[in-house]
Coordinates of N, CA and C in Angstrom, one line a residue:
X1 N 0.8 -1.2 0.0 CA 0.0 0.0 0.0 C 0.9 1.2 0.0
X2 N 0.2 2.3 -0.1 CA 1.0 3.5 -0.4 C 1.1 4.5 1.0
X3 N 0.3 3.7 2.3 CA 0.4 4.4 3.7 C 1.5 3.9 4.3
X4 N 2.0 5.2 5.1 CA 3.5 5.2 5.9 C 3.1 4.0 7.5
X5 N 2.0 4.8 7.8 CA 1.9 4.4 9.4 C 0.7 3.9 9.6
X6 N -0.5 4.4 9.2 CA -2.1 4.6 9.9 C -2.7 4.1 8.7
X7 N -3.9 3.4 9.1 CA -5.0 2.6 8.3 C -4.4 1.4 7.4
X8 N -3.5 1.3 8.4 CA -3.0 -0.1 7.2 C -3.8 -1.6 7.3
X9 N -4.3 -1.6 9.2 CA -4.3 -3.0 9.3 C -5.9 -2.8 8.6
X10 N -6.6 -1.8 8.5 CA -8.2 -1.3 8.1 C -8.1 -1.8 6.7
X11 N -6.9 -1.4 5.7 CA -6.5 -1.5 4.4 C -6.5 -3.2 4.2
X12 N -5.9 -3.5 5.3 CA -5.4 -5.4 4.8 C -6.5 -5.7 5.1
X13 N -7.4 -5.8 5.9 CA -8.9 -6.4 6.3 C -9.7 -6.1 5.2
X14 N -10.1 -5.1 5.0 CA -10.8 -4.7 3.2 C -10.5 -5.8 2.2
X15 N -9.2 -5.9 2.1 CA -8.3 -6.4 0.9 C -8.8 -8.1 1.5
X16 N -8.7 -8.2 2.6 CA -8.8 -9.7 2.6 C -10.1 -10.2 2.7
X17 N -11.0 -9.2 3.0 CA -12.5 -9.4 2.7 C -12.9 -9.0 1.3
X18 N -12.2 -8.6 0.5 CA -12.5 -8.7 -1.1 C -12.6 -10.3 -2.0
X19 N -11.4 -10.8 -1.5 CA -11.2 -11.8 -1.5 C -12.0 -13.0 -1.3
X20 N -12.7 -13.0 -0.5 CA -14.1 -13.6 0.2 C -13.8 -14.0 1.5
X21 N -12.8 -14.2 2.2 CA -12.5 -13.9 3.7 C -13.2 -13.1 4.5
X22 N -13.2 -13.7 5.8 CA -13.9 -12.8 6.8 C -12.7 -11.8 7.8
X23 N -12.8 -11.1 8.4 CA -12.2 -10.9 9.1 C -12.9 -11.1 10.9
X24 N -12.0 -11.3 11.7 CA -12.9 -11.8 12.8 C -11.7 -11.1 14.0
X25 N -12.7 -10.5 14.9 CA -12.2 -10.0 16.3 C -12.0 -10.3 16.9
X26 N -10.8 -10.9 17.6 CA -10.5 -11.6 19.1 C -10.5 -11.1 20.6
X27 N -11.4 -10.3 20.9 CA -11.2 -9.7 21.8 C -10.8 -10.0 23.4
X28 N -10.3 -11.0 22.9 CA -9.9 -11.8 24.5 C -8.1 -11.5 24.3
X29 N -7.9 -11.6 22.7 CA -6.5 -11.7 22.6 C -5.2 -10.2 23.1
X30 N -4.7 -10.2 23.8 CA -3.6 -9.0 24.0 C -2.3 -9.1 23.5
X31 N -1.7 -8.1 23.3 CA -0.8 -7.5 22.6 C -0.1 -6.8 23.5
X32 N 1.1 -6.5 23.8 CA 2.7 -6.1 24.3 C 3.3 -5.1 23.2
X33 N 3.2 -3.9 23.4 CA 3.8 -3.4 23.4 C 4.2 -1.6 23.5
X34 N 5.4 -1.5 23.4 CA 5.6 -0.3 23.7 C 5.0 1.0 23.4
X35 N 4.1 1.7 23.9 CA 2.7 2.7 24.0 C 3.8 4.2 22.7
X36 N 3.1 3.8 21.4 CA 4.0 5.1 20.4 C 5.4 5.6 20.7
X37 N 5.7 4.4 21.0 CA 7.5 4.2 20.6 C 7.7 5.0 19.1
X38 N 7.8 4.5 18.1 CA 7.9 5.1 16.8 C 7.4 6.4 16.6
X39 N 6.1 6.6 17.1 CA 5.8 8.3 17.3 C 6.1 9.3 17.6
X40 N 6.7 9.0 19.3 CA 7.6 9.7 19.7 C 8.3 10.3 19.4
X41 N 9.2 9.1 18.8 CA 10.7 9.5 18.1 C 10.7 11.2 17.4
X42 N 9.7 10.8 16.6 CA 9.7 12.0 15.4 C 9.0 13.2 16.1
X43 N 8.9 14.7 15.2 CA 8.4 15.6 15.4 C 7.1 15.3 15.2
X44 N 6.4 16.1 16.0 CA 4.5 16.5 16.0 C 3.9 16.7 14.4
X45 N 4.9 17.1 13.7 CA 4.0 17.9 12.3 C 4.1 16.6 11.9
X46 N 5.8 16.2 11.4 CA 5.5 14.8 10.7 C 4.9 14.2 10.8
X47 N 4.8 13.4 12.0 CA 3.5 12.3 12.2 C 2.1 12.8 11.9
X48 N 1.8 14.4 12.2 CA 0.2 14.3 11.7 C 0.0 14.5 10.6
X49 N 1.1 15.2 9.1 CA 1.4 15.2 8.3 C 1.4 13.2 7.4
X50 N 2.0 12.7 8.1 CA 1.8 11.2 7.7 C 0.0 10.6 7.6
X51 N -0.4 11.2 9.1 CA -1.5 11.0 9.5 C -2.2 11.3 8.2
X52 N -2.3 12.6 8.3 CA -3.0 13.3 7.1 C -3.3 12.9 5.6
X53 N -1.7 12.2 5.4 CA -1.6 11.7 3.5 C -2.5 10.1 3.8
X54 N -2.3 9.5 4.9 CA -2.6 8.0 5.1 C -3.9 7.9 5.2
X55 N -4.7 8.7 5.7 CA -6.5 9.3 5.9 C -6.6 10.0 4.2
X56 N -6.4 10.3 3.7 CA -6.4 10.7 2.0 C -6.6 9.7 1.1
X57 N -5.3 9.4 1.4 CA -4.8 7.5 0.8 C -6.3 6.5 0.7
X58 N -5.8 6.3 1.9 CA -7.3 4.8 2.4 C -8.9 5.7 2.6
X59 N -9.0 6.8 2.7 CA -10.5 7.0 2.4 C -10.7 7.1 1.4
X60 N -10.2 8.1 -0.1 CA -10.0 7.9 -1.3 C -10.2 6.7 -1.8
X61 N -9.7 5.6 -1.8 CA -10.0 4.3 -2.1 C -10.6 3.7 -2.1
X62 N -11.2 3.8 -0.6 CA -12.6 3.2 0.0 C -13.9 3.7 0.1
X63 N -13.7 4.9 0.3 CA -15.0 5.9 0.3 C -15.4 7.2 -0.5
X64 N -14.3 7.3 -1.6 CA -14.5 8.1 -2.7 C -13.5 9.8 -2.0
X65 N -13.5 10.6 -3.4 CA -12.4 11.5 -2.9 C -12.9 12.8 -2.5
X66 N -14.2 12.7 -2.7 CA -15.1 13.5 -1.8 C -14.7 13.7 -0.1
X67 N -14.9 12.3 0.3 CA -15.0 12.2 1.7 C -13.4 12.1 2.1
X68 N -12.3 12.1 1.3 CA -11.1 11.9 1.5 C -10.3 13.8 1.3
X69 N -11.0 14.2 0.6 CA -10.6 15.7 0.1 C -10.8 16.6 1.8
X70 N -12.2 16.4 2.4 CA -12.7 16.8 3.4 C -12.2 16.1 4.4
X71 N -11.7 14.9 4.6 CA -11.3 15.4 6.3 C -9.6 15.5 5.9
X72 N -9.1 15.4 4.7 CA -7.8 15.5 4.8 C -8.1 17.0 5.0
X73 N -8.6 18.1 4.3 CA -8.7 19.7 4.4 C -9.2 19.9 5.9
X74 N -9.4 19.0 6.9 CA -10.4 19.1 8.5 C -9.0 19.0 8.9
X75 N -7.9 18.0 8.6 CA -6.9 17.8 9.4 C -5.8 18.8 9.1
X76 N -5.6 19.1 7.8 CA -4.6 20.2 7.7 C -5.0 21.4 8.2
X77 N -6.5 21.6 7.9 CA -6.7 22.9 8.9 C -6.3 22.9 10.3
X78 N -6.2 22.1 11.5 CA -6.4 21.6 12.5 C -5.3 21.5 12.6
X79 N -4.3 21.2 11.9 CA -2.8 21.3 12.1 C -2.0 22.3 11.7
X80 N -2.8 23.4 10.9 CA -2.4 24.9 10.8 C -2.5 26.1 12.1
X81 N -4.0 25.4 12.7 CA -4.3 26.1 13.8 C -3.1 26.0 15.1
X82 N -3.2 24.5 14.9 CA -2.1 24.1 16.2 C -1.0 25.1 15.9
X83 N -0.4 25.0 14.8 CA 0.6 26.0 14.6 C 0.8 27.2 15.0
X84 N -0.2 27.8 14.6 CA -0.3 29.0 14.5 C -0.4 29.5 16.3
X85 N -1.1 28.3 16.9 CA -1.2 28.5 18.4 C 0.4 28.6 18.9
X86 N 0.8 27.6 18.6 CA 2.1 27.2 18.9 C 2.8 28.5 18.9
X87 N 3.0 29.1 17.8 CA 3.9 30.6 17.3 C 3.2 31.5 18.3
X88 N 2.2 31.5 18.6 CA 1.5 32.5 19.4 C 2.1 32.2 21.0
X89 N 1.8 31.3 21.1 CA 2.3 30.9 22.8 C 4.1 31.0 22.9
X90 N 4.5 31.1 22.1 CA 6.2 31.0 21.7 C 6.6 32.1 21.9
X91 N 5.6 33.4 21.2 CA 6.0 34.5 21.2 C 5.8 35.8 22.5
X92 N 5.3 35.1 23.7 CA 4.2 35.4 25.0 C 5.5 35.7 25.9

């Protein structure tokens, strides 16, 4: 797929229910591991910037480029604002 980080495992479940596969919930089963390790690492913009192209990506695909045009323009707005807060409280 063409996503860095986000909606992948959403992307493979689609893909495997195309197929004729079910996909099925284990909600008894747990998982280990380290709470956005990888996130961390990086700056704030990049990751929501990743966020952003990966929500584009997989809604485009799935739900047409209507609903993928709009919340990608919901999240860059929303990540302009932060900004802009950011430079404001910086400058205080």
């Amino acid at each position: 797929t063409n996503m860095k980080l986000y909606f992948t495992e959403n992307d493979l479940c689609k893909r495997v229910q195309v197929q004729g596969y079910r996909t099925v919930h284990l909600g008894e089963v747990a998982l280990r591991h380290s709470v956005s390790s990888s996130v961390n690492a990086e700056p704030w913009l990049k990751i929501a910037t990743v966020f952003a192209n990966d929500t584009l990506y997989y809604y485009r695909k799935y739900h047409g480029p209507l609903s993928a045009w709009v919340l990608y323009a919901a999240f860059t707005l929303s990540n302009t604002l932060t900004l802009i807060k950011k430079f404001i409280s910086d400058q205080e």
